[in-house]
mmCIF file with all atom_site columns, C-alpha atoms in Angstrom:
data_model
loop_
_atom_site.group_PDB
_atom_site.id
_atom_site.type_symbol
_atom_site.label_atom_id
_atom_site.label_alt_id
_atom_site.label_comp_id
_atom_site.label_asym_id
_atom_site.label_entity_id
_atom_site.label_seq_id
_atom_site.pdbx_PDB_ins_code
_atom_site.Cartn_x
_atom_site.Cartn_y
_atom_site.Cartn_z
_atom_site.occupancy
_atom_site.B_iso_or_equiv
_atom_site.pdbx_formal_charge
_atom_site.auth_seq_id
_atom_site.auth_comp_id
_atom_site.auth_asym_id
_atom_site.auth_atom_id
_atom_site.pdbx_PDB_model_num
ATOM 1   C CA . UNK A 1 1   ? 111.574 118.731 115.539 1.00 76.00 ? 12  UNK A CA 1
ATOM 2   C CA . UNK A 1 2   ? 109.420 118.085 118.329 1.00 77.00 ? 13  UNK A CA 1
ATOM 3   C CA . UNK A 1 3   ? 110.271 119.378 121.871 1.00 76.00 ? 14  UNK A CA 1
ATOM 4   C CA . UNK A 1 4   ? 108.958 118.315 125.540 1.00 80.00 ? 15  UNK A CA 1
ATOM 5   C CA . UNK A 1 5   ? 107.869 121.239 127.292 1.00 77.00 ? 16  UNK A CA 1
ATOM 6   C CA . UNK A 1 6   ? 107.528 121.845 131.004 1.00 67.00 ? 17  UNK A CA 1
ATOM 7   C CA . UNK A 1 7   ? 104.548 120.262 132.363 1.00 69.00 ? 18  UNK A CA 1
ATOM 8   C CA . UNK A 1 8   ? 101.571 122.372 133.265 1.00 70.00 ? 19  UNK A CA 1
ATOM 9   C CA . UNK A 1 9   ? 99.392  121.917 136.503 1.00 69.00 ? 20  UNK A CA 1
ATOM 10  C CA . UNK A 1 10  ? 96.422  119.528 135.510 1.00 68.00 ? 21  UNK A CA 1
ATOM 11  C CA . UNK A 1 11  ? 94.522  120.963 138.535 1.00 64.00 ? 22  UNK A CA 1
ATOM 12  C CA . UNK A 1 12  ? 94.502  124.197 136.391 1.00 68.00 ? 23  UNK A CA 1
ATOM 13  C CA . UNK A 1 13  ? 93.746  122.851 133.032 1.00 69.00 ? 24  UNK A CA 1
ATOM 14  C CA . UNK A 1 14  ? 90.580  123.590 131.088 1.00 60.00 ? 25  UNK A CA 1
ATOM 15  C CA . UNK A 1 15  ? 90.543  119.731 130.556 1.00 57.00 ? 26  UNK A CA 1
ATOM 16  C CA . UNK A 1 16  ? 89.922  119.186 134.522 1.00 57.00 ? 27  UNK A CA 1
ATOM 17  C CA . UNK A 1 17  ? 86.316  120.741 133.922 1.00 58.00 ? 28  UNK A CA 1
ATOM 18  C CA . UNK A 1 18  ? 85.705  119.254 130.487 1.00 59.00 ? 29  UNK A CA 1
ATOM 19  C CA . UNK A 1 19  ? 86.765  115.297 131.311 1.00 62.00 ? 30  UNK A CA 1
ATOM 20  C CA . UNK A 1 20  ? 88.567  115.047 134.681 1.00 74.00 ? 31  UNK A CA 1
ATOM 21  C CA . UNK A 1 21  ? 86.307  116.926 137.154 1.00 76.00 ? 32  UNK A CA 1
ATOM 22  C CA . UNK A 1 22  ? 85.517  113.213 138.593 1.00 81.00 ? 33  UNK A CA 1
ATOM 23  C CA . UNK A 1 23  ? 89.007  112.308 139.503 1.00 85.00 ? 34  UNK A CA 1
ATOM 24  C CA . UNK A 1 24  ? 90.374  112.933 143.034 1.00 85.00 ? 35  UNK A CA 1
ATOM 25  C CA . UNK A 1 25  ? 93.024  115.447 143.658 1.00 83.00 ? 36  UNK A CA 1
ATOM 26  C CA . UNK A 1 26  ? 95.289  111.793 144.274 1.00 89.00 ? 37  UNK A CA 1
ATOM 27  C CA . UNK A 1 27  ? 94.000  110.714 140.857 1.00 88.00 ? 38  UNK A CA 1
ATOM 28  C CA . UNK A 1 28  ? 94.801  113.996 139.009 1.00 85.00 ? 39  UNK A CA 1
ATOM 29  C CA . UNK A 1 29  ? 97.887  113.896 140.394 1.00 86.00 ? 40  UNK A CA 1
ATOM 30  C CA . UNK A 1 30  ? 98.611  110.397 138.976 1.00 88.00 ? 41  UNK A CA 1
ATOM 31  C CA . UNK A 1 31  ? 97.733  111.623 135.602 1.00 86.00 ? 42  UNK A CA 1
ATOM 32  C CA . UNK A 1 32  ? 100.262 114.773 135.984 1.00 85.00 ? 43  UNK A CA 1
ATOM 33  C CA . UNK A 1 33  ? 103.214 112.524 137.122 1.00 88.00 ? 44  UNK A CA 1
ATOM 34  C CA . UNK A 1 34  ? 102.396 110.376 134.047 1.00 87.00 ? 45  UNK A CA 1
ATOM 35  C CA . UNK A 1 35  ? 102.100 112.616 131.193 1.00 88.00 ? 46  UNK A CA 1
ATOM 36  C CA . UNK A 1 36  ? 104.340 114.723 128.775 1.00 91.00 ? 47  UNK A CA 1
ATOM 37  C CA . UNK A 1 37  ? 103.499 117.840 127.322 1.00 92.00 ? 48  UNK A CA 1
ATOM 38  C CA . UNK A 1 38  ? 104.946 117.913 123.443 1.00 94.00 ? 49  UNK A CA 1
ATOM 39  C CA . UNK A 1 39  ? 105.312 120.634 120.875 1.00 96.00 ? 50  UNK A CA 1
ATOM 40  C CA . UNK A 1 40  ? 104.997 119.733 117.165 1.00 97.00 ? 51  UNK A CA 1
ATOM 41  C CA . UNK A 1 41  ? 106.021 121.835 114.527 1.00 96.00 ? 52  UNK A CA 1
ATOM 42  C CA . UNK A 1 42  ? 103.798 121.913 111.348 1.00 95.00 ? 53  UNK A CA 1
ATOM 43  C CA . UNK A 1 43  ? 103.767 119.069 109.261 1.00 95.00 ? 54  UNK A CA 1
ATOM 44  C CA . UNK A 1 44  ? 105.399 116.746 112.230 1.00 96.00 ? 55  UNK A CA 1
ATOM 45  C CA . UNK A 1 45  ? 103.523 113.433 112.822 1.00 96.00 ? 56  UNK A CA 1
ATOM 46  C CA . UNK A 1 46  ? 102.357 112.936 116.389 1.00 96.00 ? 57  UNK A CA 1
ATOM 47  C CA . UNK A 1 47  ? 101.677 109.233 115.879 1.00 94.00 ? 58  UNK A CA 1
ATOM 48  C CA . UNK A 1 48  ? 101.711 106.833 113.046 1.00 94.00 ? 59  UNK A CA 1
ATOM 49  C CA . UNK A 1 49  ? 99.242  104.578 111.889 1.00 92.00 ? 60  UNK A CA 1
ATOM 50  C CA . UNK A 1 50  ? 100.339 100.870 112.949 1.00 92.00 ? 61  UNK A CA 1
ATOM 51  C CA . UNK A 1 51  ? 102.013 102.314 115.723 1.00 93.00 ? 62  UNK A CA 1
ATOM 52  C CA . UNK A 1 52  ? 101.773 100.679 119.351 1.00 93.00 ? 63  UNK A CA 1
ATOM 53  C CA . UNK A 1 53  ? 99.216  102.432 121.366 1.00 92.00 ? 64  UNK A CA 1
ATOM 54  C CA . UNK A 1 54  ? 100.767 103.313 124.463 1.00 92.00 ? 65  UNK A CA 1
ATOM 55  C CA . UNK A 1 55  ? 99.396  106.809 125.450 1.00 92.00 ? 66  UNK A CA 1
ATOM 56  C CA . UNK A 1 56  ? 96.157  108.712 125.412 1.00 88.00 ? 67  UNK A CA 1
ATOM 57  C CA . UNK A 1 57  ? 96.511  112.224 123.594 1.00 91.00 ? 68  UNK A CA 1
ATOM 58  C CA . UNK A 1 58  ? 94.410  115.308 123.775 1.00 86.00 ? 69  UNK A CA 1
ATOM 59  C CA . UNK A 1 59  ? 95.270  118.655 122.140 1.00 90.00 ? 70  UNK A CA 1
ATOM 60  C CA . UNK A 1 60  ? 95.860  121.501 124.108 1.00 89.00 ? 71  UNK A CA 1
ATOM 61  C CA . UNK A 1 61  ? 96.950  123.908 121.162 1.00 91.00 ? 72  UNK A CA 1
ATOM 62  C CA . UNK A 1 62  ? 96.759  123.974 117.265 1.00 94.00 ? 73  UNK A CA 1
ATOM 63  C CA . UNK A 1 63  ? 95.143  121.734 114.673 1.00 95.00 ? 74  UNK A CA 1
ATOM 64  C CA . UNK A 1 64  ? 95.744  118.172 113.517 1.00 96.00 ? 75  UNK A CA 1
ATOM 65  C CA . UNK A 1 65  ? 94.388  115.693 110.815 1.00 95.00 ? 76  UNK A CA 1
ATOM 66  C CA . UNK A 1 66  ? 93.784  112.219 111.410 1.00 93.00 ? 77  UNK A CA 1
ATOM 67  C CA . UNK A 1 67  ? 94.190  109.970 108.233 1.00 92.00 ? 78  UNK A CA 1
ATOM 68  C CA . UNK A 1 68  ? 94.504  106.698 107.125 1.00 91.00 ? 79  UNK A CA 1
ATOM 69  C CA . UNK A 1 69  ? 96.862  105.706 104.192 1.00 86.00 ? 80  UNK A CA 1
ATOM 70  C CA . UNK A 1 70  ? 95.224  103.237 101.499 1.00 72.00 ? 81  UNK A CA 1
ATOM 71  C CA . UNK A 1 71  ? 96.874  100.100 99.478  1.00 71.00 ? 82  UNK A CA 1
ATOM 72  C CA . UNK A 1 72  ? 97.718  102.948 96.805  1.00 72.00 ? 83  UNK A CA 1
ATOM 73  C CA . UNK A 1 73  ? 99.474  105.132 99.603  1.00 73.00 ? 84  UNK A CA 1
ATOM 74  C CA . UNK A 1 74  ? 96.381  107.423 98.912  1.00 80.00 ? 85  UNK A CA 1
ATOM 75  C CA . UNK A 1 75  ? 95.861  109.464 102.179 1.00 83.00 ? 86  UNK A CA 1
ATOM 76  C CA . UNK A 1 76  ? 92.142  109.605 103.376 1.00 88.00 ? 87  UNK A CA 1
ATOM 77  C CA . UNK A 1 77  ? 91.815  112.107 105.904 1.00 90.00 ? 88  UNK A CA 1
ATOM 78  C CA . UNK A 1 78  ? 89.023  111.083 108.734 1.00 88.00 ? 89  UNK A CA 1
ATOM 79  C CA . UNK A 1 79  ? 88.940  114.236 110.895 1.00 88.00 ? 90  UNK A CA 1
ATOM 80  C CA . UNK A 1 80  ? 90.670  117.162 111.813 1.00 92.00 ? 91  UNK A CA 1
ATOM 81  C CA . UNK A 1 81  ? 91.285  117.680 115.475 1.00 90.00 ? 92  UNK A CA 1
ATOM 82  C CA . UNK A 1 82  ? 91.151  121.230 117.113 1.00 89.00 ? 93  UNK A CA 1
ATOM 83  C CA . UNK A 1 83  ? 92.121  122.442 120.334 1.00 86.00 ? 94  UNK A CA 1
ATOM 84  C CA . UNK A 1 84  ? 90.174  120.630 123.673 1.00 80.00 ? 95  UNK A CA 1
ATOM 85  C CA . UNK A 1 85  ? 89.921  117.978 121.356 1.00 83.00 ? 96  UNK A CA 1
ATOM 86  C CA . UNK A 1 86  ? 90.949  114.218 122.556 1.00 82.00 ? 97  UNK A CA 1
ATOM 87  C CA . UNK A 1 87  ? 92.627  113.127 119.234 1.00 85.00 ? 98  UNK A CA 1
ATOM 88  C CA . UNK A 1 88  ? 93.054  109.454 120.203 1.00 81.00 ? 99  UNK A CA 1
ATOM 89  C CA . UNK A 1 89  ? 89.765  108.343 121.536 1.00 73.00 ? 100 UNK A CA 1
ATOM 90  C CA . UNK A 1 90  ? 88.657  106.519 118.421 1.00 72.00 ? 101 UNK A CA 1
ATOM 91  C CA . UNK A 1 91  ? 90.771  103.324 119.146 1.00 74.00 ? 102 UNK A CA 1
ATOM 92  C CA . UNK A 1 92  ? 92.242  103.193 122.210 1.00 77.00 ? 103 UNK A CA 1
ATOM 93  C CA . UNK A 1 93  ? 90.108  100.711 123.974 1.00 77.00 ? 104 UNK A CA 1
ATOM 94  C CA . UNK A 1 94  ? 89.576  98.896  120.644 1.00 78.00 ? 105 UNK A CA 1
ATOM 95  C CA . UNK A 1 95  ? 92.771  98.115  119.534 1.00 81.00 ? 106 UNK A CA 1
ATOM 96  C CA . UNK A 1 96  ? 96.652  97.827  120.144 1.00 88.00 ? 107 UNK A CA 1
ATOM 97  C CA . UNK A 1 97  ? 97.823  99.823  117.339 1.00 90.00 ? 108 UNK A CA 1
ATOM 98  C CA . UNK A 1 98  ? 96.774  103.087 115.850 1.00 90.00 ? 109 UNK A CA 1
ATOM 99  C CA . UNK A 1 99  ? 94.238  102.790 112.646 1.00 88.00 ? 110 UNK A CA 1
ATOM 100 C CA . UNK A 1 100 ? 95.203  106.270 111.684 1.00 90.00 ? 111 UNK A CA 1
ATOM 101 C CA . UNK A 1 101 ? 98.404  108.706 111.357 1.00 94.00 ? 112 UNK A CA 1
ATOM 102 C CA . UNK A 1 102 ? 97.979  112.096 113.341 1.00 95.00 ? 113 UNK A CA 1
ATOM 103 C CA . UNK A 1 103 ? 99.936  114.916 111.980 1.00 96.00 ? 114 UNK A CA 1
ATOM 104 C CA . UNK A 1 104 ? 100.186 118.540 112.800 1.00 97.00 ? 115 UNK A CA 1
ATOM 105 C CA . UNK A 1 105 ? 98.587  120.897 110.379 1.00 95.00 ? 116 UNK A CA 1
ATOM 106 C CA . UNK A 1 106 ? 99.842  123.867 112.788 1.00 95.00 ? 117 UNK A CA 1
ATOM 107 C CA . UNK A 1 107 ? 102.030 124.091 115.293 1.00 95.00 ? 118 UNK A CA 1
ATOM 108 C CA . UNK A 1 108 ? 100.474 122.089 118.294 1.00 96.00 ? 119 UNK A CA 1
ATOM 109 C CA . UNK A 1 109 ? 100.874 120.866 121.670 1.00 94.00 ? 120 UNK A CA 1
ATOM 110 C CA . UNK A 1 110 ? 99.756  117.742 122.666 1.00 94.00 ? 121 UNK A CA 1
ATOM 111 C CA . UNK A 1 111 ? 99.426  115.683 125.905 1.00 90.00 ? 122 UNK A CA 1
ATOM 112 C CA . UNK A 1 112 ? 100.587 112.308 126.110 1.00 93.00 ? 123 UNK A CA 1
ATOM 113 C CA . UNK A 1 113 ? 99.330  110.257 129.204 1.00 90.00 ? 124 UNK A CA 1
ATOM 114 C CA . UNK A 1 114 ? 100.184 106.807 129.939 1.00 91.00 ? 125 UNK A CA 1
ATOM 115 C CA . UNK A 1 115 ? 97.628  104.990 128.622 1.00 91.00 ? 126 UNK A CA 1
ATOM 116 C CA . UNK A 1 116 ? 97.808  102.236 131.736 1.00 92.00 ? 127 UNK A CA 1
ATOM 117 C CA . UNK A 1 117 ? 96.921  105.217 133.963 1.00 91.00 ? 128 UNK A CA 1
ATOM 118 C CA . UNK A 1 118 ? 94.098  106.110 132.213 1.00 90.00 ? 129 UNK A CA 1
ATOM 119 C CA . UNK A 1 119 ? 92.597  102.002 132.208 1.00 91.00 ? 130 UNK A CA 1
ATOM 120 C CA . UNK A 1 120 ? 93.275  102.022 135.943 1.00 93.00 ? 131 UNK A CA 1
ATOM 121 C CA . UNK A 1 121 ? 91.205  105.097 136.530 1.00 91.00 ? 132 UNK A CA 1
ATOM 122 C CA . UNK A 1 122 ? 88.725  103.709 134.581 1.00 90.00 ? 133 UNK A CA 1
ATOM 123 C CA . UNK A 1 123 ? 88.889  100.492 136.736 1.00 93.00 ? 134 UNK A CA 1
ATOM 124 C CA . UNK A 1 124 ? 88.804  102.179 139.809 1.00 93.00 ? 135 UNK A CA 1
ATOM 125 C CA . UNK A 1 125 ? 86.584  105.351 139.494 1.00 93.00 ? 136 UNK A CA 1
ATOM 126 C CA . UNK A 1 126 ? 83.087  104.356 138.351 1.00 91.00 ? 137 UNK A CA 1
ATOM 127 C CA . UNK A 1 127 ? 81.876  107.860 137.689 1.00 89.00 ? 138 UNK A CA 1
ATOM 128 C CA . UNK A 1 128 ? 85.026  108.801 135.783 1.00 88.00 ? 139 UNK A CA 1
ATOM 129 C CA . UNK A 1 129 ? 84.700  105.732 133.699 1.00 88.00 ? 140 UNK A CA 1
ATOM 130 C CA . UNK A 1 130 ? 80.963  106.898 132.943 1.00 88.00 ? 141 UNK A CA 1
ATOM 131 C CA . UNK A 1 131 ? 81.885  110.497 131.745 1.00 85.00 ? 142 UNK A CA 1
ATOM 132 C CA . UNK A 1 132 ? 84.866  109.093 129.828 1.00 82.00 ? 143 UNK A CA 1
ATOM 133 C CA . UNK A 1 133 ? 82.980  106.800 128.075 1.00 83.00 ? 144 UNK A CA 1
ATOM 134 C CA . UNK A 1 134 ? 80.176  109.149 127.457 1.00 85.00 ? 145 UNK A CA 1
ATOM 135 C CA . UNK A 1 135 ? 83.251  111.577 125.763 1.00 81.00 ? 146 UNK A CA 1
ATOM 136 C CA . UNK A 1 136 ? 84.470  108.654 123.862 1.00 80.00 ? 147 UNK A CA 1
ATOM 137 C CA . UNK A 1 137 ? 80.621  108.162 122.277 1.00 83.00 ? 148 UNK A CA 1
ATOM 138 C CA . UNK A 1 138 ? 80.847  111.929 121.846 1.00 83.00 ? 149 UNK A CA 1
ATOM 139 C CA . UNK A 1 139 ? 83.902  111.759 119.707 1.00 80.00 ? 150 UNK A CA 1
ATOM 140 C CA . UNK A 1 140 ? 82.820  109.028 117.537 1.00 82.00 ? 151 UNK A CA 1
ATOM 141 C CA . UNK A 1 141 ? 79.377  110.661 117.183 1.00 86.00 ? 152 UNK A CA 1
ATOM 142 C CA . UNK A 1 142 ? 80.996  113.699 115.604 1.00 84.00 ? 153 UNK A CA 1
ATOM 143 C CA . UNK A 1 143 ? 83.438  111.907 113.448 1.00 83.00 ? 154 UNK A CA 1
ATOM 144 C CA . UNK A 1 144 ? 80.098  110.093 112.124 1.00 85.00 ? 155 UNK A CA 1
ATOM 145 C CA . UNK A 1 145 ? 78.020  113.362 111.935 1.00 86.00 ? 156 UNK A CA 1
ATOM 146 C CA . UNK A 1 146 ? 81.007  114.879 109.935 1.00 84.00 ? 157 UNK A CA 1
ATOM 147 C CA . UNK A 1 147 ? 81.178  112.091 107.127 1.00 84.00 ? 158 UNK A CA 1
ATOM 148 C CA . UNK A 1 148 ? 77.606  112.246 106.475 1.00 85.00 ? 159 UNK A CA 1
ATOM 149 C CA . UNK A 1 149 ? 77.756  116.027 106.301 1.00 82.00 ? 160 UNK A CA 1
ATOM 150 C CA . UNK A 1 150 ? 80.411  115.531 103.774 1.00 87.00 ? 161 UNK A CA 1
ATOM 151 C CA . UNK A 1 151 ? 79.098  112.445 101.903 1.00 85.00 ? 162 UNK A CA 1
ATOM 152 C CA . UNK A 1 152 ? 75.567  113.240 101.369 1.00 87.00 ? 163 UNK A CA 1
ATOM 153 C CA . UNK A 1 153 ? 76.431  116.647 99.695  1.00 90.00 ? 164 UNK A CA 1
ATOM 154 C CA . UNK A 1 154 ? 77.437  117.079 96.095  1.00 92.00 ? 165 UNK A CA 1
ATOM 155 C CA . UNK A 1 155 ? 80.546  119.049 95.285  1.00 92.00 ? 166 UNK A CA 1
ATOM 156 C CA . UNK A 1 156 ? 79.521  122.209 96.135  1.00 95.00 ? 167 UNK A CA 1
ATOM 157 C CA . UNK A 1 157 ? 77.614  121.168 99.031  1.00 95.00 ? 168 UNK A CA 1
ATOM 158 C CA . UNK A 1 158 ? 80.848  119.861 100.344 1.00 95.00 ? 169 UNK A CA 1
ATOM 159 C CA . UNK A 1 159 ? 83.108  122.710 99.870  1.00 95.00 ? 170 UNK A CA 1
ATOM 160 C CA . UNK A 1 160 ? 80.768  125.071 101.456 1.00 95.00 ? 171 UNK A CA 1
ATOM 161 C CA . UNK A 1 161 ? 80.758  122.609 104.099 1.00 93.00 ? 172 UNK A CA 1
ATOM 162 C CA . UNK A 1 162 ? 84.398  122.658 104.698 1.00 94.00 ? 173 UNK A CA 1
ATOM 163 C CA . UNK A 1 163 ? 84.681  126.741 104.415 1.00 96.00 ? 174 UNK A CA 1
ATOM 164 C CA . UNK A 1 164 ? 81.990  127.096 106.794 1.00 94.00 ? 175 UNK A CA 1
ATOM 165 C CA . UNK A 1 165 ? 83.626  124.484 108.881 1.00 91.00 ? 176 UNK A CA 1
ATOM 166 C CA . UNK A 1 166 ? 87.007  126.541 109.275 1.00 94.00 ? 177 UNK A CA 1
ATOM 167 C CA . UNK A 1 167 ? 85.301  129.902 109.471 1.00 95.00 ? 178 UNK A CA 1
ATOM 168 C CA . UNK A 1 168 ? 82.788  128.968 112.481 1.00 92.00 ? 179 UNK A CA 1
ATOM 169 C CA . UNK A 1 169 ? 83.956  125.710 114.294 1.00 88.00 ? 180 UNK A CA 1
ATOM 170 C CA . UNK A 1 170 ? 87.742  126.351 113.808 1.00 90.00 ? 181 UNK A CA 1
ATOM 171 C CA . UNK A 1 171 ? 88.536  130.257 113.559 1.00 92.00 ? 182 UNK A CA 1
ATOM 172 C CA . UNK A 1 172 ? 85.663  131.736 114.743 1.00 92.00 ? 183 UNK A CA 1
ATOM 173 C CA . UNK A 1 173 ? 85.737  134.601 111.979 1.00 95.00 ? 184 UNK A CA 1
ATOM 174 C CA . UNK A 1 174 ? 85.152  135.002 108.276 1.00 96.00 ? 185 UNK A CA 1
ATOM 175 C CA . UNK A 1 175 ? 88.847  136.211 107.411 1.00 96.00 ? 186 UNK A CA 1
ATOM 176 C CA . UNK A 1 176 ? 91.418  133.139 107.822 1.00 96.00 ? 187 UNK A CA 1
ATOM 177 C CA . UNK A 1 177 ? 94.316  131.301 106.441 1.00 95.00 ? 188 UNK A CA 1
ATOM 178 C CA . UNK A 1 178 ? 93.281  127.787 105.090 1.00 94.00 ? 189 UNK A CA 1
ATOM 179 C CA . UNK A 1 179 ? 95.475  125.438 107.147 1.00 94.00 ? 190 UNK A CA 1
ATOM 180 C CA . UNK A 1 180 ? 95.286  122.639 104.543 1.00 94.00 ? 191 UNK A CA 1
ATOM 181 C CA . UNK A 1 181 ? 96.410  122.174 100.719 1.00 95.00 ? 192 UNK A CA 1
ATOM 182 C CA . UNK A 1 182 ? 93.811  121.607 98.205  1.00 95.00 ? 193 UNK A CA 1
ATOM 183 C CA . UNK A 1 183 ? 94.857  118.538 97.748  1.00 94.00 ? 194 UNK A CA 1
ATOM 184 C CA . UNK A 1 184 ? 94.122  117.683 101.635 1.00 94.00 ? 195 UNK A CA 1
ATOM 185 C CA . UNK A 1 185 ? 90.774  119.334 101.080 1.00 95.00 ? 196 UNK A CA 1
ATOM 186 C CA . UNK A 1 186 ? 90.085  116.804 98.309  1.00 94.00 ? 197 UNK A CA 1
ATOM 187 C CA . UNK A 1 187 ? 91.302  114.108 100.727 1.00 91.00 ? 198 UNK A CA 1
ATOM 188 C CA . UNK A 1 188 ? 88.839  115.254 103.175 1.00 91.00 ? 199 UNK A CA 1
ATOM 189 C CA . UNK A 1 189 ? 86.045  115.397 101.208 1.00 90.00 ? 200 UNK A CA 1
ATOM 190 C CA . UNK A 1 190 ? 86.773  112.327 98.989  1.00 88.00 ? 201 UNK A CA 1
ATOM 191 C CA . UNK A 1 191 ? 86.819  114.594 95.513  1.00 90.00 ? 202 UNK A CA 1
ATOM 192 C CA . UNK A 1 192 ? 89.391  115.307 93.162  1.00 94.00 ? 203 UNK A CA 1
ATOM 193 C CA . UNK A 1 193 ? 92.110  118.345 93.615  1.00 95.00 ? 204 UNK A CA 1
ATOM 194 C CA . UNK A 1 194 ? 90.735  119.790 90.185  1.00 97.00 ? 205 UNK A CA 1
ATOM 195 C CA . UNK A 1 195 ? 87.280  120.036 91.076  1.00 96.00 ? 206 UNK A CA 1
ATOM 196 C CA . UNK A 1 196 ? 88.479  121.435 94.383  1.00 96.00 ? 207 UNK A CA 1
ATOM 197 C CA . UNK A 1 197 ? 90.144  124.137 92.901  1.00 96.00 ? 208 UNK A CA 1
ATOM 198 C CA . UNK A 1 198 ? 86.973  124.788 90.124  1.00 96.00 ? 209 UNK A CA 1
ATOM 199 C CA . UNK A 1 199 ? 84.584  125.184 92.878  1.00 96.00 ? 210 UNK A CA 1
ATOM 200 C CA . UNK A 1 200 ? 86.580  127.590 94.955  1.00 97.00 ? 211 UNK A CA 1
ATOM 201 C CA . UNK A 1 201 ? 86.874  129.366 91.617  1.00 96.00 ? 212 UNK A CA 1
ATOM 202 C CA . UNK A 1 202 ? 83.216  129.266 91.068  1.00 97.00 ? 213 UNK A CA 1
ATOM 203 C CA . UNK A 1 203 ? 82.513  130.588 94.683  1.00 97.00 ? 214 UNK A CA 1
ATOM 204 C CA . UNK A 1 204 ? 84.963  133.666 94.327  1.00 97.00 ? 215 UNK A CA 1
ATOM 205 C CA . UNK A 1 205 ? 83.270  134.567 90.515  1.00 97.00 ? 216 UNK A CA 1
ATOM 206 C CA . UNK A 1 206 ? 79.948  134.265 92.388  1.00 96.00 ? 217 UNK A CA 1
ATOM 207 C CA . UNK A 1 207 ? 80.903  136.684 94.920  1.00 96.00 ? 218 UNK A CA 1
ATOM 208 C CA . UNK A 1 208 ? 80.821  134.091 97.943  1.00 97.00 ? 219 UNK A CA 1
ATOM 209 C CA . UNK A 1 209 ? 84.547  134.444 99.020  1.00 97.00 ? 220 UNK A CA 1
ATOM 210 C CA . UNK A 1 210 ? 87.645  136.316 98.437  1.00 97.00 ? 221 UNK A CA 1
ATOM 211 C CA . UNK A 1 211 ? 90.459  133.887 98.041  1.00 95.00 ? 222 UNK A CA 1
ATOM 212 C CA . UNK A 1 212 ? 94.597  134.432 97.204  1.00 94.00 ? 223 UNK A CA 1
ATOM 213 C CA . UNK A 1 213 ? 96.552  131.353 97.987  1.00 91.00 ? 224 UNK A CA 1
ATOM 214 C CA . UNK A 1 214 ? 95.726  129.965 101.259 1.00 93.00 ? 225 UNK A CA 1
ATOM 215 C CA . UNK A 1 215 ? 93.735  133.251 102.500 1.00 96.00 ? 226 UNK A CA 1
ATOM 216 C CA . UNK A 1 216 ? 90.060  132.986 102.394 1.00 97.00 ? 227 UNK A CA 1
ATOM 217 C CA . UNK A 1 217 ? 87.662  136.169 103.257 1.00 97.00 ? 228 UNK A CA 1
ATOM 218 C CA . UNK A 1 218 ? 83.911  134.533 103.138 1.00 97.00 ? 229 UNK A CA 1
ATOM 219 C CA . UNK A 1 219 ? 81.785  137.198 101.833 1.00 97.00 ? 230 UNK A CA 1
ATOM 220 C CA . UNK A 1 220 ? 78.567  135.765 101.720 1.00 96.00 ? 231 UNK A CA 1
ATOM 221 C CA . UNK A 1 221 ? 78.123  133.130 104.746 1.00 95.00 ? 232 UNK A CA 1
ATOM 222 C CA . UNK A 1 222 ? 74.038  133.114 104.151 1.00 95.00 ? 233 UNK A CA 1
ATOM 223 C CA . UNK A 1 223 ? 74.662  131.899 100.536 1.00 95.00 ? 234 UNK A CA 1
ATOM 224 C CA . UNK A 1 224 ? 77.684  129.399 101.341 1.00 94.00 ? 235 UNK A CA 1
ATOM 225 C CA . UNK A 1 225 ? 75.121  127.912 103.973 1.00 92.00 ? 236 UNK A CA 1
ATOM 226 C CA . UNK A 1 226 ? 72.189  127.690 101.776 1.00 94.00 ? 237 UNK A CA 1
ATOM 227 C CA . UNK A 1 227 ? 74.317  125.878 99.443  1.00 94.00 ? 238 UNK A CA 1
ATOM 228 C CA . UNK A 1 228 ? 75.510  123.271 102.183 1.00 89.00 ? 239 UNK A CA 1
ATOM 229 C CA . UNK A 1 229 ? 72.062  122.844 103.103 1.00 88.00 ? 240 UNK A CA 1
ATOM 230 C CA . UNK A 1 230 ? 70.630  122.073 99.783  1.00 86.00 ? 241 UNK A CA 1
ATOM 231 C CA . UNK A 1 231 ? 73.501  119.586 99.296  1.00 72.00 ? 242 UNK A CA 1
#
């Protein structure tokens, strides 16, 4: 069950430098007065597809998945959110309701800021508005780039990309626990679960990785990268 945490000081938060450094002290205090920090356990939903958008969300710690559910109730994972990501920027200004569900895939702390406050600051502070729009564009660009990186590759290239993504961009090491299941990997890269299992087994037999359950150790990152680059 999620729980509300004591508020941290926005003035001391890493996000102030990254996104809110254009705000005055009074404006930053406005955000601090209208936010909640909530701890979510692994597997808990942070927001639901179709739910009314009332908050701007950013991820302080943990990992989350953004996914949409099709008519056949099949999940389509859009992206993985990591610490320092704004996980609600894709549609907070273009829709009244969330177009995807966000679920914690590791225990996570999320800051909820009243969306009306963000809109007020955008209207009254042009420098902040410009920087905020730049961040919004970067989030969209990153999602598009990730989808292109996946969709333009063959099956082996897609699996290589996912392994290097978690190794390089999420954990920063070659030895890690996969935070998502084989089924979720399949949903992220648009493959069958059986193909995911088969190619991970091939990579193990080829000496590229060691794998035991969700534990992965990358033994030959250079070759994995070549497989990804060649598609």
